[in-house]
């Protein structure tokens, strides 16, 4: 009981933060632009919907690992993520370039524990790879 | 937030004749040029991988199996997959700015790169780069 309540509360807070980013910050929606922002190191946070195809999800996570950018797995599918962004279309992945007034970047890093996190620790701790 | 498409980064070419081949970035053009208004880079890669050398091969056979064929290409960033590996081979002086202008210059550049790759392969370092990607 307690855990479901807790996830609902944090989920709402993510939605609130995302709404604030949409209003006051800079972002891009969509797979192609997400990769583009990762390559140009403009992205600060990536959000992926839960029904994103696993190959695409792994690819975005790998790019984010190389760019040392956090990834958040949104608790909802692309329809929900589109709604959370205030759009009338589906959004599978989005990239936040400038959070504006929102504190989404500061409060999110703990949730970027992806399966690649182990990779990332090895990558960061190895001076030869950086 | 870290730029990772830098010279000496190992990448995999995804499209074109050399799809599936590993390459190393020589020069980046992040903002494109007038002819190519998109992010692209000059890569030098392996067109033919060296074959597997076993202990009972004679010296002549080893030499023949360790040959590498190289290529030089300008690729769009969308058509490469960066990896976490790097290859520290100095290729900047081998590939001058006009290496891709004429076929002869391209061939001489490829020969130079081939020599550098082969000498690196023979030291046994960067084993991942010289192994074929299985897919």
Short mmCIF file of C-alpha atoms in Angstrom, two decimals:
data_model
loop_
_atom_site.label_atom_id
_atom_site.label_comp_id
_atom_site.label_asym_id
_atom_site.label_seq_id
_atom_site.Cartn_x
_atom_site.Cartn_y
_atom_site.Cartn_z
CA UNK A 1 0.00 0.00 0.00
CA UNK A 2 2.64 2.46 1.07
CA UNK A 3 4.84 1.82 -1.95
CA UNK A 4 2.07 2.38 -4.51
CA UNK A 5 1.15 5.61 -2.79
CA UNK A 6 4.77 6.74 -2.88
CA UNK A 7 5.23 6.00 -6.58
CA UNK A 8 2.01 7.82 -7.41
CA UNK A 9 3.21 10.89 -5.55
CA UNK A 10 6.63 10.97 -7.23
CA UNK A 11 4.99 10.28 -10.57
CA UNK A 12 2.76 13.29 -10.16
CA UNK A 13 5.74 15.39 -9.18
CA UNK A 14 7.58 14.33 -12.35
CA UNK A 15 4.55 15.40 -14.35
CA UNK A 16 4.49 18.74 -12.56
CA UNK A 17 8.17 19.29 -13.18
CA UNK A 18 7.78 18.32 -16.80
CA UNK A 19 4.91 20.78 -17.21
CA UNK A 20 7.12 23.51 -15.80
CA UNK A 21 9.90 22.62 -18.25
CA UNK A 22 7.43 22.75 -21.12
CA UNK A 23 6.39 26.20 -20.03
CA UNK A 24 9.70 27.79 -19.14
CA UNK A 25 12.49 25.68 -20.51
CA UNK A 26 13.89 24.28 -23.72
CA UNK A 27 13.31 20.72 -24.83
CA UNK A 28 13.04 18.57 -27.93
CA UNK A 29 10.69 15.70 -28.55
CA UNK A 30 11.39 12.65 -30.61
CA UNK A 31 14.10 10.08 -31.21
CA UNK A 32 16.00 11.87 -33.97
CA UNK A 33 16.32 15.13 -32.09
CA UNK A 34 17.19 13.32 -28.85
CA UNK A 35 20.19 11.72 -30.56
CA UNK A 36 21.10 15.04 -32.11
CA UNK A 37 21.11 16.82 -28.75
CA UNK A 38 23.12 14.00 -27.21
CA UNK A 39 25.75 14.21 -29.95
CA UNK A 40 26.07 17.97 -29.62
CA UNK A 41 26.16 17.64 -25.80
CA UNK A 42 23.22 20.01 -25.38
CA UNK A 43 21.00 17.53 -23.55
CA UNK A 44 20.76 17.68 -19.78
CA UNK A 45 18.22 14.94 -19.16
CA UNK A 46 16.56 12.31 -21.33
CA UNK A 47 13.14 10.88 -20.59
CA UNK A 48 12.04 7.64 -22.24
CA UNK A 49 8.54 6.18 -22.22
CA UNK A 50 8.09 2.64 -20.95
CA UNK A 51 6.85 1.19 -24.26
CA UNK A 52 9.85 2.40 -26.19
CA UNK A 53 11.26 -0.46 -28.30
CA UNK A 54 14.09 -2.11 -26.34
CA UNK A 55 16.70 -1.62 -29.08
CA UNK A 56 15.93 2.07 -29.30
CA UNK A 57 15.94 2.35 -25.51
CA UNK A 58 19.35 0.68 -25.30
CA UNK A 59 20.71 2.92 -28.02
CA UNK A 60 19.58 6.09 -26.28
CA UNK A 61 20.95 4.82 -22.96
CA UNK A 62 24.30 4.06 -24.59
CA UNK A 63 24.55 7.51 -26.13
CA UNK A 64 23.59 9.01 -22.78
CA UNK A 65 26.28 6.94 -21.07
CA UNK A 66 28.88 8.29 -23.50
CA UNK A 67 27.64 11.83 -23.01
CA UNK A 68 27.30 11.39 -19.22
CA UNK A 69 23.68 12.51 -19.28
CA UNK A 70 21.00 11.13 -16.99
CA UNK A 71 18.16 9.04 -18.34
CA UNK A 72 14.78 8.82 -16.67
CA UNK A 73 12.38 6.01 -17.49
CA UNK A 74 8.97 7.57 -17.44
CA UNK A 75 6.30 5.61 -15.65
CA UNK A 76 3.86 5.56 -18.53
CA UNK A 77 3.76 4.87 -22.23
CA UNK A 78 4.26 7.24 -25.11
CA UNK A 79 0.64 8.35 -25.01
CA UNK A 80 1.00 9.31 -21.34
CA UNK A 81 4.30 11.05 -21.94
CA UNK A 82 2.76 13.07 -24.76
CA UNK A 83 -0.06 14.08 -22.46
CA UNK A 84 2.40 14.96 -19.70
CA UNK A 85 4.13 17.27 -22.16
CA UNK A 86 0.83 18.89 -22.95
CA UNK A 87 0.85 17.64 -26.53
CA UNK A 88 -1.88 15.91 -28.45
CA UNK A 89 0.51 13.38 -30.00
CA UNK A 90 2.57 10.48 -28.69
CA UNK A 91 6.08 11.15 -27.43
CA UNK A 92 8.41 8.21 -26.98
CA UNK A 93 11.50 10.07 -25.86
CA UNK A 94 12.33 13.63 -25.09
CA UNK A 95 15.42 15.59 -24.26
CA UNK A 96 15.58 18.54 -21.90
CA UNK A 97 18.08 21.12 -23.04
CA UNK A 98 17.39 23.88 -20.55
CA UNK A 99 15.17 23.20 -17.54
CA UNK A 100 14.09 26.83 -17.08
CA UNK A 101 12.53 27.28 -13.65
CA UNK A 102 12.14 23.58 -13.00
CA UNK A 103 14.33 21.55 -10.68
CA UNK A 104 13.85 18.37 -12.69
CA UNK A 105 17.56 17.94 -13.30
CA UNK A 106 18.55 18.37 -9.67
CA UNK A 107 15.95 15.99 -8.33
CA UNK A 108 16.24 13.31 -10.96
CA UNK A 109 19.80 11.92 -10.91
CA UNK A 110 18.89 9.19 -8.43
CA UNK A 111 16.35 7.76 -10.82
CA UNK A 112 18.79 7.30 -13.66
CA UNK A 113 19.85 3.89 -12.38
CA UNK A 114 19.63 2.16 -15.71
CA UNK A 115 20.99 -1.29 -16.44
CA UNK A 116 23.91 0.49 -18.02
CA UNK A 117 24.76 2.12 -14.73
CA UNK A 118 27.31 -0.59 -14.11
CA UNK A 119 28.87 0.19 -17.47
CA UNK A 120 28.93 3.84 -16.64
CA UNK A 121 30.70 3.29 -13.34
CA UNK A 122 33.37 1.28 -15.10
CA UNK A 123 33.61 3.87 -17.84
CA UNK A 124 33.97 6.77 -15.47
CA UNK A 125 36.40 5.10 -13.16
CA UNK A 126 38.69 4.02 -15.97
CA UNK A 127 40.92 6.94 -17.00
CA UNK A 128 41.88 5.20 -20.23
CA UNK A 129 38.37 5.19 -21.60
CA UNK A 130 37.44 8.79 -21.00
CA UNK B 1 26.88 16.83 -21.49
CA UNK B 2 30.25 15.62 -22.60
CA UNK B 3 31.22 15.78 -26.21
CA UNK B 4 32.11 12.27 -27.24
CA UNK B 5 32.40 12.53 -31.02
CA UNK B 6 36.03 13.48 -31.03
CA UNK B 7 39.05 12.41 -33.06
CA UNK B 8 40.32 8.91 -32.16
CA UNK B 9 36.87 7.71 -31.16
CA UNK B 10 36.04 4.26 -32.52
CA UNK B 11 32.70 4.13 -34.30
CA UNK B 12 30.74 1.65 -36.33
CA UNK B 13 29.51 2.69 -39.76
CA UNK B 14 25.83 1.91 -40.10
CA UNK B 15 24.93 2.74 -43.68
CA UNK B 16 26.46 2.48 -47.08
CA UNK B 17 28.94 0.10 -48.59
CA UNK B 18 30.93 -0.12 -45.34
CA UNK B 19 27.96 -0.80 -43.09
CA UNK B 20 29.00 -2.89 -40.11
CA UNK B 21 32.66 -1.93 -40.34
CA UNK B 22 34.58 -0.32 -37.55
CA UNK B 23 36.21 3.03 -38.12
CA UNK B 24 37.99 5.74 -36.21
CA UNK B 25 37.09 9.42 -36.36
CA UNK B 26 39.87 11.51 -37.84
CA UNK B 27 38.21 14.88 -38.08
CA UNK B 28 34.83 16.26 -36.97
CA UNK B 29 32.70 18.85 -38.64
CA UNK B 30 30.07 19.38 -35.99
CA UNK B 31 28.30 22.25 -37.65
CA UNK B 32 28.73 21.05 -41.18
CA UNK B 33 30.14 22.92 -44.12
CA UNK B 34 28.51 24.71 -46.97
CA UNK B 35 28.51 21.58 -49.11
CA UNK B 36 27.28 19.41 -46.28
CA UNK B 37 25.02 21.41 -44.01
CA UNK B 38 24.80 18.66 -41.38
CA UNK B 39 27.11 17.27 -38.73
CA UNK B 40 29.56 14.89 -40.33
CA UNK B 41 33.02 13.51 -39.79
CA UNK B 42 35.91 12.09 -41.70
CA UNK B 43 36.55 8.51 -40.71
CA UNK B 44 39.22 5.98 -41.52
CA UNK B 45 38.07 2.42 -41.20
CA UNK B 46 38.76 -1.18 -41.97
CA UNK B 47 37.36 -2.45 -45.21
CA UNK B 48 38.81 -5.96 -44.90
CA UNK B 49 39.58 -7.25 -41.45
CA UNK B 50 42.75 -9.19 -40.75
CA UNK B 51 42.14 -12.92 -40.55
CA UNK B 52 42.57 -15.04 -37.46
CA UNK B 53 46.19 -16.02 -36.93
CA UNK B 54 46.94 -19.34 -35.17
CA UNK B 55 50.14 -20.55 -33.63
CA UNK B 56 51.01 -23.13 -36.23
CA UNK B 57 50.94 -20.62 -39.08
CA UNK B 58 54.26 -20.04 -40.80
CA UNK B 59 55.72 -16.54 -40.90
CA UNK B 60 54.66 -16.13 -44.50
CA UNK B 61 51.12 -17.16 -43.67
CA UNK B 62 50.97 -14.88 -40.65
CA UNK B 63 52.08 -11.96 -42.77
CA UNK B 64 49.41 -12.73 -45.34
CA UNK B 65 46.67 -13.14 -42.74
CA UNK B 66 47.55 -9.90 -40.92
CA UNK B 67 46.80 -7.69 -43.89
CA UNK B 68 44.23 -4.97 -43.43
CA UNK B 69 42.41 -3.03 -46.12
CA UNK B 70 41.45 0.48 -45.10
CA UNK B 71 38.99 3.06 -46.33
CA UNK B 72 38.53 6.77 -45.90
CA UNK B 73 35.08 8.27 -45.94
CA UNK B 74 33.08 11.29 -44.94
CA UNK B 75 29.99 10.14 -43.02
CA UNK B 76 26.96 11.82 -41.58
CA UNK B 77 26.70 11.53 -37.80
CA UNK B 78 23.36 9.81 -38.27
CA UNK B 79 25.07 6.99 -40.08
CA UNK B 80 27.58 6.05 -37.41
CA UNK B 81 27.22 4.47 -34.00
CA UNK B 82 29.78 5.72 -31.49
CA UNK B 83 31.29 3.22 -29.08
CA UNK B 84 33.10 3.54 -25.81
CA UNK B 85 36.41 2.55 -27.40
CA UNK B 86 39.15 4.79 -28.75
CA UNK B 87 42.02 4.12 -31.10
CA UNK B 88 45.11 6.22 -30.52
CA UNK B 89 46.64 6.14 -33.95
CA UNK B 90 47.88 9.38 -35.41
CA UNK B 91 46.16 9.62 -38.77
CA UNK B 92 45.97 13.37 -39.15
CA UNK B 93 49.14 13.70 -41.19
CA UNK B 94 48.21 10.73 -43.35
CA UNK B 95 44.91 12.27 -44.38
CA UNK B 96 45.42 15.80 -45.55
CA UNK B 97 42.48 18.05 -46.29
CA UNK B 98 42.34 17.20 -49.95
CA UNK B 99 42.68 13.42 -49.59
CA UNK B 100 39.19 12.83 -50.93
CA UNK B 101 39.44 15.08 -53.93
CA UNK B 102 40.91 12.71 -56.42
CA UNK B 103 41.12 8.98 -56.62
CA UNK B 104 44.94 8.88 -56.56
CA UNK B 105 45.14 10.92 -53.39
CA UNK B 106 42.53 8.70 -51.80
CA UNK B 107 44.49 5.59 -52.71
CA UNK B 108 47.73 6.95 -51.27
CA UNK B 109 45.92 7.99 -48.11
CA UNK B 110 44.41 4.53 -47.78
CA UNK B 111 47.82 2.92 -48.25
CA UNK B 112 49.25 5.05 -45.47
CA UNK B 113 46.36 4.25 -43.16
CA UNK B 114 46.67 0.56 -44.01
CA UNK B 115 50.32 0.63 -42.93
CA UNK B 116 49.44 2.31 -39.63
CA UNK B 117 46.59 -0.08 -38.92
CA UNK B 118 48.72 -3.11 -39.69
CA UNK B 119 51.50 -2.00 -37.40
CA UNK B 120 48.97 -1.41 -34.64
CA UNK B 121 47.36 -4.78 -35.23
CA UNK B 122 50.71 -6.55 -34.98
CA UNK B 123 51.36 -5.09 -31.52
CA UNK B 124 48.24 -6.87 -30.31
CA UNK B 125 46.62 -3.77 -28.83
CA UNK B 126 43.08 -2.54 -29.62
CA UNK B 127 41.97 -6.10 -30.25
CA UNK B 128 38.32 -5.09 -30.31
CA UNK B 129 38.88 -2.69 -33.17
CA UNK B 130 40.48 -5.31 -35.43
CA UNK B 131 37.92 -8.00 -34.80
CA UNK B 132 34.98 -8.31 -37.10
CA UNK B 133 31.62 -7.25 -35.71
CA UNK B 134 29.32 -10.28 -35.83
CA UNK B 135 25.74 -9.59 -36.78
#
